[in-house]
XYZ file of C-alpha atoms in Angstrom:
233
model
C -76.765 -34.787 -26.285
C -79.297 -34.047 -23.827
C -78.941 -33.640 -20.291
C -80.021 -36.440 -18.964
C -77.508 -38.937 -20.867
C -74.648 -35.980 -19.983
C -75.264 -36.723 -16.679
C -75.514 -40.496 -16.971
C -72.377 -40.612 -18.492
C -70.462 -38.025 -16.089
C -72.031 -40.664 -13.044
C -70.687 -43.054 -15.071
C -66.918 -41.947 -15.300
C -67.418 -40.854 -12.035
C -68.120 -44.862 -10.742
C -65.436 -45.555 -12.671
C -62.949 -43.294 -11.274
C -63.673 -44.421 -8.037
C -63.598 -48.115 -8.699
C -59.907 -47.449 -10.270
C -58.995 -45.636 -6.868
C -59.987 -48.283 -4.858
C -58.493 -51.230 -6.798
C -54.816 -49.266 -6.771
C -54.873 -47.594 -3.303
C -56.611 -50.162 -1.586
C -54.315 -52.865 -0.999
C -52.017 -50.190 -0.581
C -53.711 -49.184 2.473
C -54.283 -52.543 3.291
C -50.257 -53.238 3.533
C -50.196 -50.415 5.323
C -52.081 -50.832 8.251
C -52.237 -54.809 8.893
C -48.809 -56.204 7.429
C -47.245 -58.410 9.654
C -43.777 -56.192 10.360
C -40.363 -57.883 11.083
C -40.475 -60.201 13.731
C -37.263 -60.982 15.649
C -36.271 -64.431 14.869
C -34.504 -67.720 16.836
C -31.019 -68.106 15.464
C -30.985 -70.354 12.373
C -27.851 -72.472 13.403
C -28.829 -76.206 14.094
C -25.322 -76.863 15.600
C -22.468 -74.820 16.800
C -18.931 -75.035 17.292
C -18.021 -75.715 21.177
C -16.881 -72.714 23.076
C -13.277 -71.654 22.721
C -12.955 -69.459 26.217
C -14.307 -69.863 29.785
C -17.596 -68.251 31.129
C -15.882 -65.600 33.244
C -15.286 -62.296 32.151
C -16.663 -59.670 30.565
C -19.200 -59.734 27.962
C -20.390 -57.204 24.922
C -23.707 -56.770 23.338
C -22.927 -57.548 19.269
C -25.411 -55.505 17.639
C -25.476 -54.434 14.143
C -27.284 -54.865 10.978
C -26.766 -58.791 10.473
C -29.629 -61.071 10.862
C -27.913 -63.249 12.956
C -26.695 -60.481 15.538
C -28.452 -59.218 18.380
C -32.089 -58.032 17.678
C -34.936 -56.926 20.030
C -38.660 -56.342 19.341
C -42.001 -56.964 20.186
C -45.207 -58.559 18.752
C -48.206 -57.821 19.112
C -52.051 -58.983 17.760
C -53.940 -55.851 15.289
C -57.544 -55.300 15.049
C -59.124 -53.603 12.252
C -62.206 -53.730 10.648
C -62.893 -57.329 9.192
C -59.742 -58.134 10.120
C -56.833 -59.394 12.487
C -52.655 -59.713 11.789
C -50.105 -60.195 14.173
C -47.661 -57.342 13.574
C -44.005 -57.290 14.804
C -41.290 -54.521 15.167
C -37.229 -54.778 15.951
C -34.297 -53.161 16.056
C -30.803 -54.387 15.844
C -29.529 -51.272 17.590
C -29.044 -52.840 21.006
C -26.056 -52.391 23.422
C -25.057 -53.471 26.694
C -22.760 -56.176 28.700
C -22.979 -59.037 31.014
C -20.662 -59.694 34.236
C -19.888 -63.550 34.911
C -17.498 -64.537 37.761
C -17.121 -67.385 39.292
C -19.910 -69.001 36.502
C -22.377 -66.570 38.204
C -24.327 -64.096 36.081
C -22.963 -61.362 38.493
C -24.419 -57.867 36.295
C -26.156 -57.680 32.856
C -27.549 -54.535 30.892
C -29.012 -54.282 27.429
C -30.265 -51.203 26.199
C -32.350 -50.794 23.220
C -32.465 -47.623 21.206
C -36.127 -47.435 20.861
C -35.888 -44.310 18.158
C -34.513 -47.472 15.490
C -37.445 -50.019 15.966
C -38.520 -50.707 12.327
C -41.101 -53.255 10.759
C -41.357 -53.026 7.297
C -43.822 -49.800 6.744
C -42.123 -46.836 7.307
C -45.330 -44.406 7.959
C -46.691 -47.290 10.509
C -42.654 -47.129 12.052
C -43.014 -43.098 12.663
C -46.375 -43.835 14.661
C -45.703 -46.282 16.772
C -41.958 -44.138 17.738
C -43.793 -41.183 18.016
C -47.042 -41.686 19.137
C -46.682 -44.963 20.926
C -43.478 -44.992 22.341
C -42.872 -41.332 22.794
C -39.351 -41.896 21.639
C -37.990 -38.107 22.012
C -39.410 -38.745 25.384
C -38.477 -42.172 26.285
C -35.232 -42.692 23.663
C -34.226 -46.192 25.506
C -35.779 -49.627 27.112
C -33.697 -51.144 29.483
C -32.999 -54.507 31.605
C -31.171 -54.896 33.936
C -29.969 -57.920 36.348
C -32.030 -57.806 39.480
C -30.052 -60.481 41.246
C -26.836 -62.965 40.716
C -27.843 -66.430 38.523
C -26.373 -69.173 38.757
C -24.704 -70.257 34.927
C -22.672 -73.178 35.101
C -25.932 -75.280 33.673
C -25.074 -73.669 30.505
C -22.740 -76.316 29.141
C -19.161 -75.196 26.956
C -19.808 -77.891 24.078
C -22.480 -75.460 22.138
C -25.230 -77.885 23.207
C -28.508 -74.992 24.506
C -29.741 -74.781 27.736
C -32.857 -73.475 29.480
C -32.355 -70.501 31.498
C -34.692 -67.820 33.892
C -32.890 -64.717 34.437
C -34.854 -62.196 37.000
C -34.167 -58.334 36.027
C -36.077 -54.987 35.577
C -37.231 -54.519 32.780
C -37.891 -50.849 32.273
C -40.322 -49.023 29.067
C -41.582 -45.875 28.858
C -40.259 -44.300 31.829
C -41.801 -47.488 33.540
C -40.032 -50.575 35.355
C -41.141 -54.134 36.327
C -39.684 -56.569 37.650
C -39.656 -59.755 35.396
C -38.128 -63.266 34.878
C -37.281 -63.946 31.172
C -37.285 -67.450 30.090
C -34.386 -67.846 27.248
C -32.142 -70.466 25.908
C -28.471 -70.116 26.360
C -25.387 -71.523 24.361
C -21.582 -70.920 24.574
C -19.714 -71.102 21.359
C -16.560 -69.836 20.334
C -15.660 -67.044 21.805
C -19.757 -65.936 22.161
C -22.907 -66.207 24.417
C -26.250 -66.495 22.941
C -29.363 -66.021 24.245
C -32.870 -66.715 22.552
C -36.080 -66.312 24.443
C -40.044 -64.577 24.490
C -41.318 -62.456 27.386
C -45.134 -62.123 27.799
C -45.871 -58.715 28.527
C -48.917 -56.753 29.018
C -48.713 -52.655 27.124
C -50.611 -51.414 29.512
C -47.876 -52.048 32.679
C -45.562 -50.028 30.825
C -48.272 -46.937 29.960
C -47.829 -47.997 26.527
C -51.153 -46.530 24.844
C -52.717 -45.637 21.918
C -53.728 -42.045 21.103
C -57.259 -41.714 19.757
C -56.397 -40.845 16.449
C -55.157 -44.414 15.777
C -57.403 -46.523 13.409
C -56.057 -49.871 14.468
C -56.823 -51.388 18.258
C -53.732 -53.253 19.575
C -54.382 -55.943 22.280
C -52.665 -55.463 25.641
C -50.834 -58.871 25.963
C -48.316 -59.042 23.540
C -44.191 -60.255 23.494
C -40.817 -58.829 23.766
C -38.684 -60.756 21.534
C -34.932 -61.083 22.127
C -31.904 -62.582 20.449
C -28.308 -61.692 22.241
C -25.167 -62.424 21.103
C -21.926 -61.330 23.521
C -18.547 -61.391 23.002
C -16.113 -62.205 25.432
C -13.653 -59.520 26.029
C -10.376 -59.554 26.598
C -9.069 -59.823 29.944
């Protein structure tokens, strides 16, 4: 054989080899860097049971690993080369309580353990806590009440109703005040709340190191589902 079909055929393989790399790691990477996460979701219930226990007490933050307990995230639009996904993050790891007396919305506190926000690509969930969120940094996100609200609109016959609760809303190291729209319903012996908060990265020095291949757009969403339970007296 001479040398120049040797070399044809080691150019060849070599194509080949290539072309087999890119067909099995490619949409690999691809899942990698622009799949869409795990969104926090609405609750699924068309109709619930009326509520079983007054407004007025003391309420706990349900978390846990349930898909109908309390979850908190965000969303966010992805750029990449030739092409754009909207990719979300939660965690169900989420505690905190909410005051009511007199069918005012006296104190309220949820605290999210930022170190447990997952979407479904573990390498892309180690960035974003590390290099995004500075988690060993900045372990928790916080809101808090700013003010008494006014509740009694909230009806006891687990019909929803459209709420603004005004708090500070605190990422990062970094607190805002904000007014998140949600929908509220009493049932049972539980308060749920639904709702989306616009928010921009960038108020909450939420940036992206260099390094990062992907550009994420400033405006994005904080998405929260609450569940309390009333405690008892």
């Amino acid at each position: 054989m001479n040398s120049g079909v040797r070399k044809s055929i080691i150019t060849l393989i070599a194509v080949a080899v290539v072309a087999l790399a890119i067909v099995i790691v490619g949409p690999v990477l691809y899942r990698v860097f622009t799949h869409e996460g795990v969104r926090t979701g609405d609750f699924e219930a068309a109709e619930l049971p009326a509520a079983t226990t007054d407004a007025n007490g003391t309420w706990k933050i349900v978390g846990g690993d349930n898909s109908q307990n309390t979850s908190v995230g965000f969303t966010f639009n992805e750029v990449l080369p030739g092409s754009r996904r909207t990719t979300s993050g939660s965690t169900h790891d989420v505690t905190g309580e909410l005051k009511v007396a007199n069918n005012n919305l006296e104190d309220a506190s949820v605290v999210v353990d930022m170190a447990t926000l997952t979407s479904d690509i573990e390498r892309r969930d180690i960035n974003v806590r590390n290099n995004i969120f500075s988690v060993e940094q900045y372990p928790e996100a916080k809101f808090e009440l700013a003010e008494p609200l006014d509740i009694s609109s909230i009806p006891d016959n687990g019909q929803w109703a459209n709420i603004e609760i005004p708090g500070r809303l605190t990422i990062r190291g970094v607190t805002n005040d904000v007014t998140v729209p949600m929908k509220a319903a009493r049932t049972e012996n539980l308060v749920l709340l639904s709702g989306t908060l616009p928010i921009n990265r960038l108020d909450y020095n939420v940036r992206l190191p260099q390094f990062v291949a992907a550009s994420i757009e400033e405006n994005g969403e904080l998405n929260l589902r609450i569940v309390a339970e009333k405690q008892d007296a």
